[in-house]
Coordinates of C-alpha atoms and ligand atoms in Angstrom, one line a residue:
M282 CA 0.0 0.0 0.0
N283 CA 1.3 3.4 -1.0
T284 CA 0.7 6.2 1.5
N285 CA 0.7 9.9 0.8
L286 CA -0.6 13.1 2.2
S287 CA -3.1 15.4 0.5
E288 CA -3.6 19.0 1.5
S289 CA -6.3 19.6 -1.2
P290 CA -9.7 20.9 0.0
I291 CA -11.6 17.8 1.0
D292 CA -14.5 18.4 -1.4
S293 CA -12.1 18.3 -4.3
V294 CA -10.4 15.0 -3.4
E295 CA -10.9 12.4 -6.2
T296 CA -11.1 8.9 -4.7
E297 CA -13.1 5.7 -4.9
L298 CA -13.8 5.9 -1.1
L299 CA -13.4 8.9 1.2
T300 CA -13.6 8.0 4.9
V301 CA -14.3 10.4 7.7
F302 CA -14.4 9.5 11.4
A303 CA -17.3 10.4 13.6
V304 CA -18.0 10.5 17.3
D305 CA -21.1 10.6 19.5
A306 CA -20.8 13.9 21.5
A307 CA -23.9 13.1 23.7
N308 CA -22.7 13.3 27.2
E309 CA -25.5 11.7 29.1
K310 CA -25.8 7.9 29.1
D311 CA -28.7 6.6 26.9
A312 CA -29.1 10.1 25.4
K313 CA -29.9 10.4 21.7
P314 CA -26.6 10.3 19.8
E315 CA -25.2 13.7 18.8
I316 CA -23.0 12.8 15.8
R317 CA -20.0 15.0 15.1
L318 CA -17.7 14.4 12.1
M319 CA -14.0 14.7 13.0
T320 CA -13.4 17.5 10.6
Q321 CA -13.6 21.3 10.2
D322 CA -14.6 21.0 6.6
D323 CA -18.0 22.4 5.8
G324 CA -18.5 20.7 2.5
L325 CA -18.0 17.3 4.1
R326 CA -20.4 18.0 6.9
R327 CA -23.0 19.2 4.4
A328 CA -22.6 16.0 2.3
A329 CA -23.3 13.9 5.4
Q330 CA -26.0 16.1 6.9
A331 CA -29.1 14.4 5.5
V332 CA -28.1 10.9 6.5
L333 CA -27.0 12.0 9.9
A334 CA -30.3 13.7 10.5
G335 CA -32.0 10.4 9.6
G336 CA -30.5 8.7 12.7
E337 CA -29.4 5.5 11.0
F338 CA -25.8 6.1 12.0
R339 CA -24.8 6.2 15.7
A340 CA -21.0 6.6 15.4
E341 CA -20.5 3.5 17.6
A342 CA -16.9 2.2 17.5
N343 CA -16.2 0.7 14.1
E344 CA -19.7 1.2 12.8
A345 CA -19.5 2.0 9.1
L346 CA -22.1 3.6 6.9
L347 CA -21.7 4.1 3.1
L348 CA -23.0 6.9 1.0
H349 CA -22.8 6.7 -2.8
A350 CA -22.2 9.8 -4.9
P351 CA -22.1 12.2 -1.9
V352 CA -23.5 15.6 -2.8
G353 CA -20.9 18.3 -3.4
L354 CA -17.9 16.0 -3.2
K355 CA -15.6 14.7 -5.9
A356 CA -15.3 11.4 -4.1
K357 CA -17.3 8.5 -5.5
R358 CA -18.3 7.2 -2.1
L359 CA -18.2 8.5 1.4
L360 CA -17.8 6.1 4.4
L361 CA -18.7 7.3 7.8
T362 CA -16.8 5.4 10.4
G363 CA -17.5 5.6 14.2
L364 CA -15.0 6.1 17.0
G365 CA -17.6 5.8 19.8
K366 CA -18.3 8.3 22.5
A367 CA -16.4 11.6 22.0
A368 CA -15.3 11.9 25.6
K369 CA -13.6 8.5 25.4
A370 CA -12.2 8.4 21.8
T371 CA -8.4 8.1 21.5
V372 CA -5.9 7.6 18.7
H373 CA -6.2 3.8 19.4
D374 CA -9.9 4.1 18.3
V375 CA -8.6 5.9 15.2
R376 CA -6.2 3.0 14.5
K377 CA -9.1 0.5 14.5
A378 CA -11.5 2.7 12.6
A379 CA -9.0 3.2 9.8
G380 CA -8.6 -0.5 9.7
T381 CA -12.4 -1.0 9.5
A382 CA -12.5 1.4 6.5
V383 CA -9.7 -0.6 4.7
R384 CA -11.4 -3.9 5.5
F385 CA -14.7 -2.4 4.2
A386 CA -12.9 -1.5 0.9
K387 CA -11.0 -4.8 0.4
P388 CA -13.9 -7.3 -0.5
R389 CA -15.5 -4.6 -2.6
A390 CA -12.5 -4.4 -4.9
I391 CA -11.9 -0.8 -3.9
R392 CA -8.2 -0.4 -4.5
E393 CA -7.7 3.2 -3.6
I394 CA -9.0 5.1 -0.6
A395 CA -8.7 8.4 1.2
I396 CA -9.1 9.0 4.9
V397 CA -9.6 12.4 6.5
A398 CA -7.0 12.9 9.2
P399 CA -9.1 13.4 12.3
A400 CA -9.3 17.0 13.4
T401 CA -11.3 18.5 16.3
Y402 CA -14.8 19.5 15.0
P403 CA -16.3 22.9 15.7
V404 CA -18.2 22.8 18.9
A405 CA -21.9 22.9 18.1
N406 CA -23.5 23.6 21.4
D407 CA -22.9 23.6 25.2
S408 CA -23.2 19.8 25.6
D409 CA -20.1 19.4 23.4
K410 CA -17.8 21.4 25.6
G411 CA -15.1 19.2 27.0
G412 CA -16.4 16.3 25.0
A413 CA -14.4 16.9 21.8
P414 CA -11.5 14.4 21.8
R415 CA -8.2 16.2 21.6
L416 CA -6.1 13.9 19.5
D417 CA -2.4 14.6 19.1
P418 CA -2.2 15.2 15.3
K419 CA 1.1 13.3 14.8
L420 CA -0.1 10.3 16.8
A421 CA -3.5 10.3 15.2
V422 CA -2.0 10.2 11.7
R423 CA 0.5 7.6 12.7
A424 CA -2.3 5.4 14.2
L425 CA -4.4 5.9 11.2
V426 CA -1.7 4.7 8.8
E427 CA -0.7 1.8 11.0
G428 CA -4.3 0.7 11.3
A429 CA -4.8 0.9 7.5
L430 CA -1.7 -1.1 6.7
V431 CA -2.4 -3.8 9.3
A432 CA -5.9 -4.1 8.0
D433 CA -4.7 -4.7 4.5
F434 CA -2.9 -7.9 5.5
D435 CA -4.7 -11.3 4.9
P436 CA -3.0 -14.6 5.9
D437 CA -4.3 -16.7 2.9
T438 CA -0.9 -16.6 1.1
Y439 CA -1.0 -20.3 0.2
R440 CA -4.4 -20.3 -1.6
S441 CA -3.9 -21.2 -5.2
D442 CA -6.8 -19.1 -6.3
R443 CA -5.8 -16.2 -4.0
K444 CA -7.1 -12.8 -5.3
D445 CA -4.9 -10.0 -4.2
R446 CA -7.5 -7.5 -3.0
S447 CA -5.1 -5.3 -1.2
V448 CA -5.7 -1.6 -1.2
Q449 CA -3.0 -0.1 -3.4
S450 CA -3.1 3.5 -2.3
L451 CA -4.1 5.5 0.8
Q452 CA -4.3 9.3 0.7
V453 CA -4.4 10.9 4.1
V454 CA -6.4 14.1 3.7
T455 CA -5.4 16.8 6.1
G456 CA -7.7 19.6 5.0
A457 CA -7.2 23.2 6.1
G458 CA -5.6 24.0 9.4
F459 CA -4.1 20.6 10.1
D460 CA -0.5 20.7 11.3
R461 CA 1.4 19.7 8.2
A462 CA 4.7 18.7 9.9
A463 CA 2.9 16.6 12.4
A464 CA 1.0 14.8 9.6
E465 CA 4.2 14.2 7.7
A466 CA 6.0 12.7 10.7
G467 CA 2.9 10.6 11.6
L468 CA 2.6 9.3 8.1
R469 CA 6.2 8.3 7.9
E470 CA 6.3 6.6 11.3
G471 CA 2.9 4.9 10.7
A472 CA 4.1 3.4 7.5
I473 CA 7.3 2.1 9.1
V474 CA 5.6 0.6 12.0
G475 CA 2.6 -0.8 10.1
E476 CA 4.9 -2.5 7.6
A477 CA 7.1 -3.9 10.4
Q478 CA 4.0 -5.3 12.1
N479 CA 2.9 -7.0 8.9
F480 CA 6.4 -8.3 8.4
T481 CA 6.2 -9.9 11.8
R482 CA 2.8 -11.3 11.0
S483 CA 4.0 -12.8 7.7
L484 CA 6.7 -14.7 9.7
V485 CA 4.3 -15.9 12.3
N486 CA 1.9 -17.1 9.6
E487 CA 4.5 -19.4 7.9
P488 CA 4.0 -23.1 8.5
G489 CA 6.7 -25.2 10.3
N490 CA 7.8 -27.1 7.2
R491 CA 8.5 -23.8 5.3
L492 CA 9.9 -21.7 8.2
T493 CA 12.5 -23.9 9.8
P494 CA 15.0 -22.3 12.2
T495 CA 17.4 -22.1 9.3
A496 CA 14.8 -20.3 7.2
L497 CA 14.0 -17.9 10.0
G498 CA 17.7 -17.1 10.2
Q499 CA 17.7 -16.4 6.5
R500 CA 14.7 -14.1 6.7
A501 CA 16.3 -12.2 9.6
A502 CA 19.6 -11.9 7.7
E503 CA 17.8 -10.7 4.5
M504 CA 15.9 -8.1 6.6
C505 CA 19.1 -6.9 8.2
R506 CA 20.9 -6.6 4.9
E507 CA 18.0 -4.6 3.4
F508 CA 17.8 -2.2 6.3
G509 CA 21.5 -1.8 7.2
L510 CA 21.8 -3.9 10.4
S511 CA 24.6 -6.3 11.1
C512 CA 23.5 -9.9 11.6
E513 CA 25.0 -13.2 12.4
V514 CA 23.2 -16.5 12.2
H515 CA 24.9 -19.3 14.2
S516 CA 24.0 -22.9 14.6
T517 CA 25.0 -26.1 16.4
E518 CA 28.7 -25.4 16.6
K519 CA 28.3 -22.0 18.2
L520 CA 25.8 -23.4 20.7
R521 CA 28.5 -25.9 21.7
E522 CA 31.2 -23.3 21.8
L523 CA 29.1 -21.1 24.1
K524 CA 28.1 -24.1 26.2
M525 CA 24.4 -23.3 25.6
G526 CA 23.2 -26.6 27.2
A527 CA 19.6 -25.4 27.8
F528 CA 19.1 -24.2 24.2
W529 CA 20.7 -27.3 22.8
S530 CA 18.6 -29.6 25.0
V531 CA 15.6 -28.5 22.9
A532 CA 17.4 -28.4 19.5
Q533 CA 19.0 -31.9 19.9
G534 CA 15.7 -33.7 19.3
S535 CA 15.2 -32.3 15.8
D536 CA 16.9 -33.1 12.4
E537 CA 16.6 -29.3 11.7
P538 CA 19.6 -27.5 13.0
P539 CA 18.9 -24.6 15.5
A540 CA 19.6 -21.0 14.6
L541 CA 21.0 -18.4 17.0
I542 CA 20.2 -15.1 15.4
V543 CA 22.1 -12.0 16.5
M544 CA 21.0 -8.7 15.0
R545 CA 22.8 -5.5 16.0
Y546 CA 21.8 -1.8 15.7
E547 CA 24.7 0.5 16.5
P548 CA 23.9 4.1 15.8
Q549 CA 26.9 6.3 14.8
G550 CA 28.4 8.2 17.6
V551 CA 26.6 6.4 20.4
T552 CA 29.3 4.7 22.5
S553 CA 27.9 5.0 26.0
G554 CA 24.6 4.7 27.7
P555 CA 22.3 1.7 27.8
V556 CA 22.6 -1.4 25.5
L557 CA 19.1 -2.9 25.1
G558 CA 18.9 -6.7 24.7
L559 CA 15.8 -8.0 22.8
V560 CA 15.5 -11.7 23.2
G561 CA 12.8 -13.7 21.4
K562 CA 11.6 -17.3 21.5
G563 CA 11.8 -18.8 18.0
I564 CA 10.4 -22.3 18.3
T565 CA 9.3 -22.9 14.7
F566 CA 7.2 -25.8 15.7
D567 CA 6.5 -27.1 19.2
T568 CA 5.3 -30.7 19.3
G569 CA 6.0 -30.8 23.0
G570 CA 8.9 -33.2 22.5
I571 CA 8.8 -36.5 24.4
S572 CA 6.1 -34.9 26.6
I573 CA 4.1 -34.7 23.4
K574 CA 1.1 -32.5 23.0
P575 CA -2.4 -33.8 22.1
A576 CA -3.2 -33.8 18.4
D577 CA -6.1 -31.3 18.7
N578 CA -4.8 -27.8 17.9
M579 CA -1.2 -28.9 17.6
E580 CA -1.1 -27.2 14.2
K581 CA -1.2 -23.9 16.0
M582 CA 2.2 -24.5 17.4
K583 CA 3.7 -23.1 14.2
Y584 CA 3.3 -19.7 15.8
D585 CA 5.6 -20.6 18.7
M586 CA 8.1 -18.3 17.1
A587 CA 5.9 -15.2 17.5
G588 CA 8.2 -13.7 20.2
G589 CA 11.2 -14.1 17.9
A590 CA 9.3 -12.6 15.0
A591 CA 8.3 -9.6 17.1
M592 CA 12.0 -9.0 17.8
I593 CA 12.9 -9.3 14.1
G594 CA 10.1 -6.9 13.2
A595 CA 11.1 -4.5 16.0
M596 CA 14.7 -4.5 14.7
R597 CA 13.4 -3.6 11.2
A598 CA 11.5 -0.6 12.5
I599 CA 14.5 0.4 14.7
A600 CA 16.7 0.4 11.7
L601 CA 14.4 2.8 9.9
L602 CA 13.5 5.1 12.8
Q603 CA 17.1 5.3 14.0
P604 CA 16.8 5.9 17.7
K605 CA 20.0 7.0 19.4
V606 CA 20.5 3.9 21.5
R607 CA 22.3 0.6 20.9
V608 CA 20.2 -2.5 20.5
I609 CA 21.0 -6.2 20.2
G610 CA 18.3 -8.5 19.0
I611 CA 18.7 -12.2 19.7
V612 CA 16.4 -15.0 18.6
C613 CA 16.8 -18.5 19.8
S614 CA 15.3 -20.7 17.2
A615 CA 14.8 -24.5 17.2
E616 CA 12.2 -27.1 16.6
N617 CA 10.8 -29.0 19.6
M618 CA 10.5 -32.6 18.4
P619 CA 10.3 -36.1 19.9
S620 CA 13.0 -38.5 18.5
G621 CA 15.7 -40.9 19.5
K622 CA 17.9 -38.0 20.1
A623 CA 15.4 -35.9 22.0
Q624 CA 15.8 -35.1 25.7
K625 CA 13.6 -36.9 28.2
P626 CA 11.8 -36.0 31.4
G627 CA 14.3 -36.5 34.2
D628 CA 17.3 -35.4 32.2
V629 CA 19.6 -32.8 33.7
Q630 CA 20.9 -30.0 31.5
V631 CA 23.5 -27.3 32.2
A632 CA 22.7 -23.8 30.9
M633 CA 25.3 -21.4 29.5
P634 CA 27.7 -20.2 32.1
A635 CA 27.2 -16.5 33.0
G636 CA 30.9 -15.8 33.1
P637 CA 34.4 -17.5 32.9
D638 CA 34.5 -18.3 36.6
R639 CA 30.8 -19.2 36.9
P640 CA 29.4 -22.6 36.2
G641 CA 26.2 -22.8 34.2
K642 CA 23.0 -23.5 36.2
S643 CA 21.7 -27.0 36.2
I644 CA 18.1 -27.8 35.2
E645 CA 16.1 -30.9 35.8
I646 CA 13.8 -31.4 32.9
I647 CA 10.3 -32.4 34.2
N648 CA 8.4 -31.7 31.0
T649 CA 10.0 -31.4 27.6
D650 CA 7.1 -29.2 26.5
A651 CA 8.4 -26.4 28.8
E652 CA 11.0 -25.7 26.1
G653 CA 10.6 -22.0 25.6
R654 CA 12.2 -21.1 28.9
L655 CA 15.1 -23.3 28.1
V656 CA 16.0 -21.6 24.9
L657 CA 15.4 -18.2 26.4
A658 CA 17.6 -18.9 29.4
D659 CA 20.7 -19.2 27.2
G660 CA 19.5 -16.3 25.0
L661 CA 19.2 -14.0 28.0
T662 CA 22.6 -15.0 29.4
Y663 CA 24.1 -14.4 25.9
A664 CA 22.5 -11.0 25.6
K665 CA 24.1 -10.0 28.9
Q666 CA 27.5 -11.4 27.8
L667 CA 27.2 -9.2 24.6
G668 CA 26.8 -6.2 26.9
A669 CA 23.1 -5.7 27.3
T670 CA 22.3 -3.5 30.3
H671 CA 18.5 -3.9 30.0
L672 CA 16.7 -6.9 28.8
I673 CA 13.3 -7.5 27.2
D674 CA 12.0 -10.9 26.1
A675 CA 8.9 -12.0 24.2
A676 CA 7.6 -15.5 24.0
T677 CA 4.6 -17.6 23.4
L678 CA 5.6 -19.2 26.7
T679 CA 2.6 -20.7 28.5
G680 CA -0.9 -21.8 28.0
A681 CA -1.4 -20.6 31.6
I682 CA -1.2 -16.9 30.6
S683 CA -4.4 -17.3 28.6
V684 CA -6.1 -19.0 31.5
A685 CA -5.2 -15.9 33.6
L686 CA -5.8 -13.1 31.1
G687 CA -7.8 -14.6 28.2
V688 CA -7.1 -13.4 24.6
I689 CA -7.3 -9.7 25.3
N690 CA -4.3 -8.9 27.5
A691 CA -0.8 -10.4 27.2
G692 CA 1.3 -10.8 30.4
V693 CA 4.2 -8.6 31.5
F694 CA 6.6 -9.5 34.2
S695 CA 9.5 -7.5 35.5
N696 CA 12.2 -7.6 38.2
D697 CA 12.5 -3.8 38.1
D698 CA 9.7 -1.2 38.6
A699 CA 11.5 1.6 36.8
T700 CA 12.1 -0.5 33.7
C701 CA 8.5 -1.8 33.8
A702 CA 7.3 1.8 34.1
E703 CA 9.1 2.6 30.8
F704 CA 7.3 -0.3 29.2
A705 CA 4.0 1.0 30.6
E706 CA 4.7 4.3 28.9
A707 CA 5.5 2.5 25.7
L708 CA 2.0 0.9 25.8
K709 CA 0.4 4.4 25.8
I710 CA 1.8 4.9 22.3
S711 CA 1.4 1.3 21.0
G712 CA -2.1 0.9 22.3
E713 CA -1.3 -2.8 22.9
R714 CA -2.7 -4.4 26.1
F715 CA -0.4 -6.0 28.7
W716 CA -1.2 -6.8 32.3
R717 CA 1.5 -7.1 34.9
L718 CA 1.9 -10.3 37.0
P719 CA 4.2 -10.8 39.9
V720 CA 7.6 -12.5 40.1
D721 CA 8.0 -12.4 43.9
D722 CA 10.8 -14.5 45.3
D723 CA 8.2 -16.5 47.2
Y724 CA 7.3 -18.3 44.0
R725 CA 10.9 -19.5 43.6
E726 CA 10.3 -22.6 45.7
L727 CA 7.8 -24.0 43.1
I728 CA 10.7 -24.6 40.7
R729 CA 13.1 -26.1 43.3
S730 CA 14.6 -29.4 42.3
Q731 CA 15.8 -32.3 44.5
I732 CA 18.9 -32.9 42.3
A733 CA 19.6 -29.7 40.3
D734 CA 19.6 -25.9 40.7
M735 CA 16.0 -25.8 39.4
K736 CA 13.4 -27.8 37.5
N737 CA 11.8 -26.5 34.3
T738 CA 8.2 -26.6 35.4
G739 CA 6.4 -25.5 38.6
G740 CA 3.2 -27.5 38.6
R741 CA -0.4 -26.6 37.8
Y742 CA -0.9 -23.3 39.7
G743 CA 0.6 -20.0 38.6
G744 CA 2.1 -21.6 35.4
A745 CA 2.9 -18.3 33.7
I746 CA 4.5 -17.0 36.9
T747 CA 6.7 -20.0 37.4
A748 CA 7.8 -19.8 33.8
A749 CA 8.8 -16.2 34.4
M750 CA 10.5 -17.2 37.7
F751 CA 12.6 -19.6 35.7
L752 CA 13.8 -16.9 33.3
K753 CA 14.5 -14.6 36.3
E754 CA 17.1 -17.0 37.5
F755 CA 19.1 -16.2 34.4
V756 CA 18.6 -12.4 34.1
E757 CA 19.8 -12.1 37.7
E758 CA 20.2 -8.4 38.6
T759 CA 19.9 -7.0 35.1
P760 CA 16.7 -4.9 34.7
W761 CA 14.3 -7.1 32.7
V762 CA 10.8 -7.2 31.2
H763 CA 9.3 -10.5 30.1
L764 CA 6.3 -10.6 27.8
D765 CA 4.2 -13.8 27.6
I766 CA 2.2 -13.5 24.4
A767 CA 0.9 -17.0 24.1
G768 CA -2.7 -16.0 24.5
V769 CA -2.7 -13.1 21.9
A770 CA -0.1 -13.9 19.2
W771 CA -2.7 -15.7 17.2
Q772 CA -6.3 -14.5 17.1
D773 CA -8.9 -17.1 16.1
E774 CA -11.6 -14.5 15.4
A775 CA -11.5 -11.8 12.8
K776 CA -12.4 -8.2 13.8
P777 CA -13.8 -5.5 11.6
W778 CA -10.3 -3.9 11.6
V779 CA -8.1 -6.9 11.3
A780 CA -8.0 -10.4 9.9
A781 CA -8.0 -13.5 12.0
G782 CA -4.6 -15.2 12.4
P783 CA -1.1 -13.8 13.4
S784 CA -1.5 -10.6 15.3
G785 CA 2.1 -9.3 15.3
V786 CA 1.6 -8.4 19.0
A787 CA 4.4 -6.9 21.0
M788 CA 6.5 -5.6 18.1
R789 CA 5.0 -2.1 18.5
S790 CA 5.4 -2.0 22.3
I791 CA 9.0 -3.3 22.2
L792 CA 9.8 -0.6 19.6
E793 CA 8.4 2.2 21.8
W794 CA 10.1 0.8 24.8
V795 CA 13.4 1.0 22.9
R796 CA 12.7 4.6 21.8
R797 CA 12.3 5.6 25.5
Y798 CA 16.0 5.0 26.1
E799 CA 17.0 7.3 23.3
G800 CA 19.7 9.9 24.1
Ligands
BES1157 N1 4.4 -23.0 23.3 C1 3.8 -23.5 24.4 C2 2.8 -22.5 25.0 C3 1.6 -22.1 24.2 C4 0.4 -22.7 24.5 C5 1.7 -21.2 23.2 C6 -0.7 -22.4 23.8 C7 0.6 -20.8 22.5 C8 -0.6 -21.4 22.8 C9 4.8 -23.8 25.5 O1 6.0 -24.3 25.0 C10 4.3 -24.9 26.3 O2 4.1 -25.9 25.8 N2 4.0 -24.6 27.6 C11 3.5 -25.6 28.5 C12 4.3 -25.5 29.8 C13 4.0 -26.6 30.7 C14 4.5 -27.9 30.2 C15 4.6 -26.3 32.1 C16 2.0 -25.2 28.7 O3 1.7 -24.1 28.7 O4 1.3 -26.2 28.8
MN1158 MN1 6.0 -26.3 24.6
ZN1159 ZN1 6.5 -23.7 23.1

């Protein structure tokens, strides 16, 4: 999708579909809706007047109403798209509503659309006062473009009769009085971020036979070459050299060699300050290993590399947005398979040593299906060894996180309130939803082993927390944020603004977290 800005008067914009957002400014609950279009443009308001007076459009979130041949406009069609109640509307509603407009256009073979950048409408009467949403113009345009790009993605790449119905071009129409510089910056960022999210989603969507650890390494290397990052992809030999016994314990069961992907972003002139370590779980297929999973839904386990994909996508956006902070991205990729070479419950593994004079921690394997924490343990240790001062990891780590939080919020865990607060700030920009869970030391005893330093599972209760406790053993004192995205990385249900399937979750929030350490 091409994106561009148009400053032309709105009534003169030639397009197949012009979209304008609307809110309900009625303050009282259950009051008759008072529809306001998010524009200062009189021609546009006049064109919509009659239908708004008719009361068939209530401006509810993601409600869409189509008008053909709107009077006084050059546009062939006008789509009114709701943001909900004026007092509550945010840029995150704009992101969704822009997506809803694109997904309205796609099945109707509309290949070119224009969306009016949401501006505060003129206050009509007293009941509006204080109710008009004050949307930051840059963030609003950014969210609009992100939402449109993300909506344009469909996961049916392997259909032989696939019709490419993607929207080819998006004009963001700013109209008079809109801050041009803000709109330009928002458009640029929105395109970078939206494309990075779709790149993440395309990786997550790939089946296990096509996206092996080696293939994931190749995709990461290609991305790094294209966007000017340095990248190394290591395999078995390097794991051995680094004594990554935890990572290897998973990889050993598969005929597919593992990939240790290391991506580096080193902005010129930045030689001090934090080094951010991004560590992703890249299990390209999780059968469970010898503790094999039931057949029902096992096909879903192709998305067990969504955390790793989020890191690769974030590195892509970082390369383009160029924040002044050093970043190392590490993805630990392997296939978790049962075989004659696979590890067994009861085996004891020794993780990567944290330093020359420190032995690696020993792990009693209770369940070979708790493999994500094993690969991440060595990934986190390695990130520290490469100089990371702050760590963030993302992983489809536990089914327990969806038992706790459902498919709406992902889990966030942290050993450091200040670092976690930075992540919470990042969420305000990304609009993604994460809920913090504890990693108090009291939970540590749940992973105590009789014969080793720890075991790799902690029993039925608090499963997402014990997985996080396991990782905490390896990050030690380094400030760290852990994201468990197992419940939200794949969405079974389509929404008006996004297709079902790979969500690309966490990439945007990780990116914004990184940007908070700039300078
Ligand atoms: N990849 C799974 C977690 C998962 C479950 C991701 C559902 C996406 C959807 C992970 O490796 C796993 O199998 N976890 C086990 C841990 C258990 C053995 C302690 C789980 O959640 O059942
Ligand atoms: Mn597993
Ligand atoms: Zn897994």
